[in-house]
Short mmCIF file of C-alpha atoms in Angstrom, two decimals:
data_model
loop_
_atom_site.label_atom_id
_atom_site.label_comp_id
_atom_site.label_asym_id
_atom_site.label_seq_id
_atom_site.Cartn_x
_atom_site.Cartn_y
_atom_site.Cartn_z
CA UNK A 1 112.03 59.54 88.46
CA UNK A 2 114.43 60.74 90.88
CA UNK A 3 116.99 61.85 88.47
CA UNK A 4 113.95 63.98 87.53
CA UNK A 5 112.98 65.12 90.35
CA UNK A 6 115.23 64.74 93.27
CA UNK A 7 118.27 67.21 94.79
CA UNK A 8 120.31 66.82 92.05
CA UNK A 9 117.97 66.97 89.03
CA UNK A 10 119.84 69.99 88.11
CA UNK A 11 122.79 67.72 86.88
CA UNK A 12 120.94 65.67 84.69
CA UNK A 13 118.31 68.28 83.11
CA UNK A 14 119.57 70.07 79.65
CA UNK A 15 118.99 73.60 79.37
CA UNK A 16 115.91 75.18 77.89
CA UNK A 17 115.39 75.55 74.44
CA UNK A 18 112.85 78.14 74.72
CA UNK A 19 110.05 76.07 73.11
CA UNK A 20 106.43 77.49 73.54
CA UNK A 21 104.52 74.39 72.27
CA UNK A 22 101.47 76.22 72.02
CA UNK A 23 102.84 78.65 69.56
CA UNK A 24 104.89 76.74 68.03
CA UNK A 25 108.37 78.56 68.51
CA UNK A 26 111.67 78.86 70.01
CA UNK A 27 113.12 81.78 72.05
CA UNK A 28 116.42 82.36 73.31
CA UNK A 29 116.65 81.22 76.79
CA UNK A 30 119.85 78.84 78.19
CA UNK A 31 118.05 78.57 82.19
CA UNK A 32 117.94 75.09 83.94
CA UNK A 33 114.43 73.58 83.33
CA UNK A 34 112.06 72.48 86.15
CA UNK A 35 110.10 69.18 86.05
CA UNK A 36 106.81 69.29 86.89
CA UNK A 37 103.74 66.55 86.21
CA UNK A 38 101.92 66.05 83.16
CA UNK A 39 98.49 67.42 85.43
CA UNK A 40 100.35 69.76 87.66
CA UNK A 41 97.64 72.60 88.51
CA UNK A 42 101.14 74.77 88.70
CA UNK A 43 101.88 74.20 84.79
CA UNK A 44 99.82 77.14 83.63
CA UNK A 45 97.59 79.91 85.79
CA UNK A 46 94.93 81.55 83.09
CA UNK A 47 95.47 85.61 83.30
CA UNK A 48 91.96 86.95 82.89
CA UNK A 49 90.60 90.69 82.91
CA UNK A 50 86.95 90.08 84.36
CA UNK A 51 84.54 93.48 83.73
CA UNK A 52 80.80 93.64 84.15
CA UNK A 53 77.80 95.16 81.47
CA UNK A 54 77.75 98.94 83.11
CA UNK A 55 74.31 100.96 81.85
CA UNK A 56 74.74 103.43 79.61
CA UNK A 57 71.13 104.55 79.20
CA UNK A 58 67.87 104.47 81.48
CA UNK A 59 65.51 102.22 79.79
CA UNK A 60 65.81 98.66 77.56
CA UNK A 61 65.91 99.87 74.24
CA UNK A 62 68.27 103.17 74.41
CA UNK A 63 70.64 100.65 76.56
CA UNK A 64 71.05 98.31 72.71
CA UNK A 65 71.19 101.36 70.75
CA UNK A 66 73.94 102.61 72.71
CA UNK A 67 75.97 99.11 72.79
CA UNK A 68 75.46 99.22 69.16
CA UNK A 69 76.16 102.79 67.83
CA UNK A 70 79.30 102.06 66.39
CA UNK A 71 76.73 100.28 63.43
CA UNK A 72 73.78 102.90 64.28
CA UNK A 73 74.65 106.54 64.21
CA UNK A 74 74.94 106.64 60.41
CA UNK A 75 71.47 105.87 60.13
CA UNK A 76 70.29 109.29 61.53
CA UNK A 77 71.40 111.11 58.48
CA UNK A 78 69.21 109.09 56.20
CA UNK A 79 65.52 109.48 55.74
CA UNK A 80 63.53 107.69 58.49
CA UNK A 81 61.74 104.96 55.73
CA UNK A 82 65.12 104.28 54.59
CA UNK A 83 66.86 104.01 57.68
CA UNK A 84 64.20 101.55 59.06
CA UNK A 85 64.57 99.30 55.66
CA UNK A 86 67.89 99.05 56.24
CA UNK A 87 67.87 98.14 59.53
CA UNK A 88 67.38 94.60 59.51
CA UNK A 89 70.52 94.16 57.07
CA UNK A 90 72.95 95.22 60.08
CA UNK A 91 74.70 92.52 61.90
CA UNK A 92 73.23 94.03 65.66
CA UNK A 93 69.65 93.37 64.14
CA UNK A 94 69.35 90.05 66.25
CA UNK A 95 69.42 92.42 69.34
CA UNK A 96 66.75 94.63 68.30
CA UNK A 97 64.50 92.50 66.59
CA UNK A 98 62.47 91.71 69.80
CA UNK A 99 61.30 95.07 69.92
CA UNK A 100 58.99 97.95 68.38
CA UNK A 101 60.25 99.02 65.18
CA UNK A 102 59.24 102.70 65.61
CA UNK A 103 60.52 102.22 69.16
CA UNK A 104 63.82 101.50 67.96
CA UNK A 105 64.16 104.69 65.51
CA UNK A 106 62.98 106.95 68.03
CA UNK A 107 65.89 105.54 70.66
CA UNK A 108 68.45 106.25 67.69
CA UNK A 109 66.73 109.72 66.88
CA UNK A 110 67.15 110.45 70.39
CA UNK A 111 70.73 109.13 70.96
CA UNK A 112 71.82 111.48 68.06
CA UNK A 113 70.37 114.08 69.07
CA UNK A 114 72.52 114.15 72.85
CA UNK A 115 75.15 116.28 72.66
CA UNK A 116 78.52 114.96 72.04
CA UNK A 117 80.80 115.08 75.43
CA UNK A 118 84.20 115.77 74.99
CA UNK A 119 86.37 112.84 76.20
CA UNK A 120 88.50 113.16 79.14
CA UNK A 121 91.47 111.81 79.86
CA UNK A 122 90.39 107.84 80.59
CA UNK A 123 92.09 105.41 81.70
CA UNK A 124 91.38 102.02 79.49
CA UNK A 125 92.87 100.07 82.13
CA UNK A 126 90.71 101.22 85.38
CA UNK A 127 87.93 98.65 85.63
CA UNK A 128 86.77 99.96 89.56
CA UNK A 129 86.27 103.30 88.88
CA UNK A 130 82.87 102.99 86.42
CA UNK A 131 81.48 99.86 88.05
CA UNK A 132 82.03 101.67 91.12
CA UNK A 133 79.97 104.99 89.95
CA UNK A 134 77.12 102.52 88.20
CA UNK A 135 76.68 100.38 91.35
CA UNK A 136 76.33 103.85 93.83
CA UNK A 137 74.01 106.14 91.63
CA UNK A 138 71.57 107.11 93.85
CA UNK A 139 68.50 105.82 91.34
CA UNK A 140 67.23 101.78 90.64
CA UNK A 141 68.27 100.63 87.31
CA UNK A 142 65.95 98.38 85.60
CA UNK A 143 67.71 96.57 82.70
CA UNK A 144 68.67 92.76 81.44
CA UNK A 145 72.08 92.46 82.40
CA UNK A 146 72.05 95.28 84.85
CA UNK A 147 69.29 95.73 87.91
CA UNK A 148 70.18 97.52 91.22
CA UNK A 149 67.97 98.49 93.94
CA UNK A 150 68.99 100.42 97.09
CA UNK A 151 67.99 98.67 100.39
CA UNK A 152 67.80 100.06 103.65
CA UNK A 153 71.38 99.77 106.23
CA UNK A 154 70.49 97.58 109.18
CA UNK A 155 70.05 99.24 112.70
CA UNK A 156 73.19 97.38 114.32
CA UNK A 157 75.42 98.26 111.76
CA UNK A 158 74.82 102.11 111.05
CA UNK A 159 77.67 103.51 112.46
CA UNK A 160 80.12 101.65 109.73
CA UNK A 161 78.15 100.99 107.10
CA UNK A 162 76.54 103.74 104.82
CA UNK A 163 74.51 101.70 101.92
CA UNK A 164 73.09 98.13 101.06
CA UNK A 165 73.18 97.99 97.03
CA UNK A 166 71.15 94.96 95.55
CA UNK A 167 71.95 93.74 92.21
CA UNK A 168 69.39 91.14 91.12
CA UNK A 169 70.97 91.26 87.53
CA UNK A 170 73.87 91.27 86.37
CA UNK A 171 76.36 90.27 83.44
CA UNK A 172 80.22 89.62 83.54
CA UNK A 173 82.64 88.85 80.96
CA UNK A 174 85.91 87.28 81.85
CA UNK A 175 88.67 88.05 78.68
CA UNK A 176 91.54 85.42 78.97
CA UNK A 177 94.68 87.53 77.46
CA UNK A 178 97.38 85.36 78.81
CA UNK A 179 99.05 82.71 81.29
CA UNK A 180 101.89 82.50 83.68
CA UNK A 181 103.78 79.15 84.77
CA UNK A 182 104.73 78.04 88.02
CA UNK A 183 103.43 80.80 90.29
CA UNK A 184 100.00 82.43 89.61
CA UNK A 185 99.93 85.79 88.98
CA UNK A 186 99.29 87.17 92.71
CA UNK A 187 98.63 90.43 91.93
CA UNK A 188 96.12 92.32 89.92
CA UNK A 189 96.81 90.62 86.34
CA UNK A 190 97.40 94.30 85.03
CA UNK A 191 99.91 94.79 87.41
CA UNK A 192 101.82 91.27 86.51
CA UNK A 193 105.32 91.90 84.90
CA UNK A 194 105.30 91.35 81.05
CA UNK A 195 107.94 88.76 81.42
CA UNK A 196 105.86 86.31 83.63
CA UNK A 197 103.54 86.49 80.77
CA UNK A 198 103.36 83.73 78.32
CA UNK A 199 101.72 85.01 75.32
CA UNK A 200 98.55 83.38 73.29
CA UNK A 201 99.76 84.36 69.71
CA UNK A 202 102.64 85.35 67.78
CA UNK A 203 101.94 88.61 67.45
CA UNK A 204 99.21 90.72 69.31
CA UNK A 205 96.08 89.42 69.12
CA UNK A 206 93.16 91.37 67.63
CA UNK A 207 90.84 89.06 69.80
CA UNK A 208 90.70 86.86 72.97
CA UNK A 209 88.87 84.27 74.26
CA UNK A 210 85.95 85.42 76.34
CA UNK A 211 83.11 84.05 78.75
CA UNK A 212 80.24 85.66 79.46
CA UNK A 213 78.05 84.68 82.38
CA UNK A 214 75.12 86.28 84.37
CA UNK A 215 74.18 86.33 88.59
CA UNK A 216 72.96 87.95 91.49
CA UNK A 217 74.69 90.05 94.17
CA UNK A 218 75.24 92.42 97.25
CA UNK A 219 77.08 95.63 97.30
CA UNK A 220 78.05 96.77 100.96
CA UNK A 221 79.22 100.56 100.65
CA UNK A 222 81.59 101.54 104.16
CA UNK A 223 81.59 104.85 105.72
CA UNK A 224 84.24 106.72 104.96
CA UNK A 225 84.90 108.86 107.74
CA UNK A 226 85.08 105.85 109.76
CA UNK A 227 87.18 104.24 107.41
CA UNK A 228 89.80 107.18 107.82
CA UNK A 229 89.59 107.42 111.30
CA UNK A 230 90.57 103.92 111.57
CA UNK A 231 93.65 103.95 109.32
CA UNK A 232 95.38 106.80 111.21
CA UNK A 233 95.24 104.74 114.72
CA UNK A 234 98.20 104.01 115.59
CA UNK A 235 97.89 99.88 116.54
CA UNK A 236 96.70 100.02 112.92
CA UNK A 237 99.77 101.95 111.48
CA UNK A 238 102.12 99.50 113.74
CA UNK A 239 100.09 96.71 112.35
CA UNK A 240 100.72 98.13 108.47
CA UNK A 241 104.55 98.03 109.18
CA UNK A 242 104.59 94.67 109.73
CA UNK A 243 102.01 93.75 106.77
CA UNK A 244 104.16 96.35 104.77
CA UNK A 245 107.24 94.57 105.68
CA UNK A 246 106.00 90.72 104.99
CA UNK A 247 105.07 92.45 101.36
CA UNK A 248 108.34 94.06 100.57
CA UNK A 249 109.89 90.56 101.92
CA UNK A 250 107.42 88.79 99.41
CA UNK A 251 108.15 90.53 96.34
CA UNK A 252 112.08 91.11 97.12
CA UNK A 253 112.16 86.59 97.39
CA UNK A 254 110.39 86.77 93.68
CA UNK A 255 113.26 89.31 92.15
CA UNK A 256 109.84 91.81 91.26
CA UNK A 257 110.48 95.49 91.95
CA UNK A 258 109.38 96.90 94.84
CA UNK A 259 105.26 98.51 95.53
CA UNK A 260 101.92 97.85 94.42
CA UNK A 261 101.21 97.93 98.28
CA UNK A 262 97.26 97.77 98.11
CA UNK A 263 96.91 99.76 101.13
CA UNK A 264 95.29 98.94 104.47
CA UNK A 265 92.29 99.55 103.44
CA UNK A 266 92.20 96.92 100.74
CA UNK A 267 93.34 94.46 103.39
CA UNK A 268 89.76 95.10 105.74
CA UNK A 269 87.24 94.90 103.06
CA UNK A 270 88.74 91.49 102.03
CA UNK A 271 89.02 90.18 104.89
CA UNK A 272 85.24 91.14 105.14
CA UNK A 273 84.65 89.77 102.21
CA UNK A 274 86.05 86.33 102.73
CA UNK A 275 84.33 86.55 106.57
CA UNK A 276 80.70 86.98 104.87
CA UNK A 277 81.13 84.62 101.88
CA UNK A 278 81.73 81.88 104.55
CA UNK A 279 78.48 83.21 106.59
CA UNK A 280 76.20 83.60 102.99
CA UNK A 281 77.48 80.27 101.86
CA UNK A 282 75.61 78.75 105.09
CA UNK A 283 72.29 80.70 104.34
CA UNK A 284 71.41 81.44 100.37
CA UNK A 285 72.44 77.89 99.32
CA UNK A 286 75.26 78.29 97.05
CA UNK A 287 78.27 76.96 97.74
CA UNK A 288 81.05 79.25 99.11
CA UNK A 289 82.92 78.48 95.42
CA UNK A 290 80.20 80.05 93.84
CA UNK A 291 80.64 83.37 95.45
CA UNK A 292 82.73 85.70 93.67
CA UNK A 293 84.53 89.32 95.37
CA UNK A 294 85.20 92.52 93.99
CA UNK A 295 87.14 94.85 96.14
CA UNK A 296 86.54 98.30 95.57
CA UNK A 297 89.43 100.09 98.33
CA UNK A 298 90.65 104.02 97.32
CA UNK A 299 91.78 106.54 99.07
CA UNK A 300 92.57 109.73 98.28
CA UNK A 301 90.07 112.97 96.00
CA UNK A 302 87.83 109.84 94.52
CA UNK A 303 87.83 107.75 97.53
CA UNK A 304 85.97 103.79 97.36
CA UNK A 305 85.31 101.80 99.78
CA UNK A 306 83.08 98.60 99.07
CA UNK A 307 82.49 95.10 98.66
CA UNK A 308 80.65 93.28 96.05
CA UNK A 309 79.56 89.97 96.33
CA UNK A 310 78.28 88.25 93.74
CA UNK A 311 77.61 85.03 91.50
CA UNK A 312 78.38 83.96 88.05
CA UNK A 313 77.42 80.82 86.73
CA UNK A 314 76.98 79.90 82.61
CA UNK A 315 73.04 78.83 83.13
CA UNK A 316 70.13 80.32 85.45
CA UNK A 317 71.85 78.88 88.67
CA UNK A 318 73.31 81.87 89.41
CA UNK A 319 70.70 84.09 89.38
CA UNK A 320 67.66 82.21 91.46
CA UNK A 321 67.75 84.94 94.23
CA UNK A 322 69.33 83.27 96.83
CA UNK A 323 72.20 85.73 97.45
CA UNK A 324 70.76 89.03 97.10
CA UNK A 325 67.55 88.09 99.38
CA UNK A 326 70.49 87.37 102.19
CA UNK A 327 70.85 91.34 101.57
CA UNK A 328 67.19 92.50 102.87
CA UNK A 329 67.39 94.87 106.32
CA UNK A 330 66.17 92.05 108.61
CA UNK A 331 68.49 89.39 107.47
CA UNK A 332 71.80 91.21 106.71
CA UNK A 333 72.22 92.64 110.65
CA UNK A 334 71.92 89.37 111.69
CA UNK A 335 74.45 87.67 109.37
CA UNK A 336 76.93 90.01 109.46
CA UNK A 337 76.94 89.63 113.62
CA UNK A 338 77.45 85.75 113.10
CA UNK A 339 80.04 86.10 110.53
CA UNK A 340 81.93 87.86 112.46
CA UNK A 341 81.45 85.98 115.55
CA UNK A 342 82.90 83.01 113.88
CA UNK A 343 86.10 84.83 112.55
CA UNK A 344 86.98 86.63 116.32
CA UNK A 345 88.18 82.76 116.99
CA UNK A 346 89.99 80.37 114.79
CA UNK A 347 90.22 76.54 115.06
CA UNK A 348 94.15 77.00 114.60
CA UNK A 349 94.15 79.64 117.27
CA UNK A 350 96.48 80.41 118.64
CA UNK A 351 98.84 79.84 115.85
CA UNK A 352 96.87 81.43 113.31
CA UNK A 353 96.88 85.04 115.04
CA UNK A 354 100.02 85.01 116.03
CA UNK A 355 101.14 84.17 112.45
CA UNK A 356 104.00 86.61 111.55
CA UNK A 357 103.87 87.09 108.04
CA UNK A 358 107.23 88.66 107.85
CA UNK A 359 109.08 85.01 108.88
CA UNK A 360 108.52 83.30 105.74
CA UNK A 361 107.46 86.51 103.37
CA UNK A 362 103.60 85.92 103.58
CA UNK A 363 100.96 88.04 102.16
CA UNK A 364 98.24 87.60 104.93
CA UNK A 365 98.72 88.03 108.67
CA UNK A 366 96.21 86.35 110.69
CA UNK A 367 94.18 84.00 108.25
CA UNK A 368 94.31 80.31 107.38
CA UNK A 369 92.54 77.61 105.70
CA UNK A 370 90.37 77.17 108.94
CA UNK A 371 88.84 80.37 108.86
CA UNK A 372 89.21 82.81 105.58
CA UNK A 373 91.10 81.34 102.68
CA UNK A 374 88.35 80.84 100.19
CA UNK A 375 88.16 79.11 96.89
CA UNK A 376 90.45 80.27 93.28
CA UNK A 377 87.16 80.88 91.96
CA UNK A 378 85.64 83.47 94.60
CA UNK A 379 88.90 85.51 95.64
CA UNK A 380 90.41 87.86 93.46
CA UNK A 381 93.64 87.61 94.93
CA UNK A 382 94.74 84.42 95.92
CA UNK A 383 94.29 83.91 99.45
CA UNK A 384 96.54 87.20 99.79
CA UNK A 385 96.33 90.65 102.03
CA UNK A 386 94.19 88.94 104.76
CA UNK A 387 94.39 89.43 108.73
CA UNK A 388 91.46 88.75 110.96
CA UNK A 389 93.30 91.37 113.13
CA UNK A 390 92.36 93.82 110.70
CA UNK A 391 88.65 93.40 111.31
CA UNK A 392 87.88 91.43 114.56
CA UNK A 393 89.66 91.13 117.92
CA UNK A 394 91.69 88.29 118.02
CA UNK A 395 92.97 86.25 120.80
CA UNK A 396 96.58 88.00 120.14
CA UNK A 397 94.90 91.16 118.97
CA UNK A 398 92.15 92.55 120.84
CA UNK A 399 92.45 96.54 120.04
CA UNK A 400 93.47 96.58 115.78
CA UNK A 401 90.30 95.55 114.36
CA UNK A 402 87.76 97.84 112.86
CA UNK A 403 84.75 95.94 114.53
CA UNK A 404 86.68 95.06 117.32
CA UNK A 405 84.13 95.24 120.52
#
């Protein structure tokens, strides 16, 4: 196997042929090939766009009438007896079945009835920016796959921390639209260039692959005044550079063009997040790979600033009420103190915060296996943008942190 694998494997590998096995074809290509094992995790990284079930009415019913209208709102036009005999011949009847007939036809009365909104410009793509304005309205939803409940902010962390969101309920589907080979796909899978991405089909696919799963979680919602006055220190601006740098380093290694900087901000609330998955993994009795992140960082006329935690199993495991119980007033103070108790020290201190992401083109500054990486399944970027510095004081670090003190 060394021809295959050792220093000079170059000289003995032919050229690609450009075969996609899965598809079936050849493309042009002529590059040396790379050997790799026949169960080498690196041989494919799934691309997936992950979005949860957002309300779009107030109550049970109106929320299936208005997942279904594409099939519904012809049915106002017709008289109501007909329109309720034909009912049961559409394919969304399943859905409505369990409930009052008369129920049903005065949800789609109703529906057609609201006024039509004229659409503004939307962006397809922008996944934060509605689960963001669901998860903050200021009233409780009650619904299947979507519950929240607003909880009160613990004394002892007031000052940074504006609202405690619970989400007993909740629904996510993951889409699987493509993979990558050797490296994942580091950055937001959107943001991934086209030519990393291996394709599922021939031609554009009218449909993916998809996986829908239901759990619990906890939405922490950060001041934002703090938030701002802490990004124009200046420790935390000399800190940036050097993040900044590391990431320019990175991406310049990797031949990708140069941004998609996710801002200092980004960098805090996921190194909170990692901090308190490791704390809630001890308590609520899931394990720390069954905690999933969502990072909701913004600056700018629609700021965001938030963390979601949350679980997402296939069966009722995820949604026993483990997680979001950890979020009650008298527990979460107490938690958040010892989670970040145990990330102001590292057992790899004091190599891990003096790390200097910029020597070998790292995404993360102070962080290592010993104290925040987290599983593939619960961080949404890779074990990237992370420094304990950010958040904590550190044994290097005492001054940078947002909860330093």
């Amino acid at each position: 196997m060394a021809q295959a694998f050792g220093r000079d494997a170059w000289q003995n590998l032919p050229a690609c042929r450009g075969r996609n096995p899965h598809l079936g074809s050849f493309t042009e290509c002529g590059l040396s090939v790379r050997t790799l094992g026949l169960g080498a995790t690196n041989s494919w990284f799934a691309m997936q766009l992950r979005a949860f079930t957002l309300p779009q009415a107030d109550d049970e019913i109106a929320q299936k009438v208005a997942e279904n209208w594409g099939m519904l709102n012809l049915l106002p036009s017709l008289p109501e007896a007909s329109a309720k005999a034909l009912l049961p011949s559409l394919t969304c009847w399943p859905e409505l079945e369990p409930y009052d007939l008369d129920a049903i036809w005065r949800a789609i009365r109703k529906r057609a009835e609201q006024p039509t909104e004229s659409p503004g410009p939307v962006d397809d793509l922008d996944l934060d920016t509605p689960e963001w304005e669901a998860f903050t309205r200021p009233e409780p939803v009650e619904l299947p796959d979507f519950t929240i409940r607003k909880e009160r902010v613990p004394d002892r962390t007031r000052r940074w921390l504006r609202e405690v969101v619970l989400v007993p309920r909740l629904r996510r589907v993951s889409a699987l639209y493509g993979f990558t080979r050797i490296d994942a796909p580091e950055w937001e899978v959107l943001s991934t260039d086209a030519e990393r991405r291996v394709p599922l089909a021939r031609t554009a696919p009218t449909w993916v692959p998809c996986a829908e799963t239901r759990g619990e979680g906890i939405l922490l919602r950060f001041d934002e005044d703090e938030l701002v006055r802490w990004e124009h220190r200046p420790d935390v601006k000399a800190r940036q550079s050097v993040l900044r740098e590391a990431h320019d380093g990175w991406r310049a290694q990797r031949r990708l063009p140069p941004g998609h900087w996710p801002g200092m901000r980004y960098v805090l609330l996921h190194t909170f997040a990692h901090v308190l998955i490791r704390e809630f993994a001890l308590e609520c009795g899931y394990s720390a790979s069954g905690i999933a992140e969502r990072i909701y960082a913004r600056s700018g006329e629609r700021p965001m600033a938030g963390i979601l935690m949350y679980t997402a199993a296939p069966d009722s495991e995820g949604t026993l009420g483990g997680l979001v119980s950890l979020g009650r007033q008298e527990r979460l103070g107490v938690l958040v103190e010892q989670a970040l108790d145990a990330a102001r020290l590292c057992s790899s201190d004091p190599l891990c915060a003096q790390h200097d992401p910029r020597v070998h083109g790292r995404l993360y500054g102070a962080a290592c296996h010993a104290c925040l990486f987290a599983a593939e399944t619960s961080c949404e970027r890779g074990n990237h943008y992370l420094d304990r510095a950010l958040l904590v004081d550190t044994v290097t670090d005492p001054d940078t942190g947002f909860l330093a003190g």
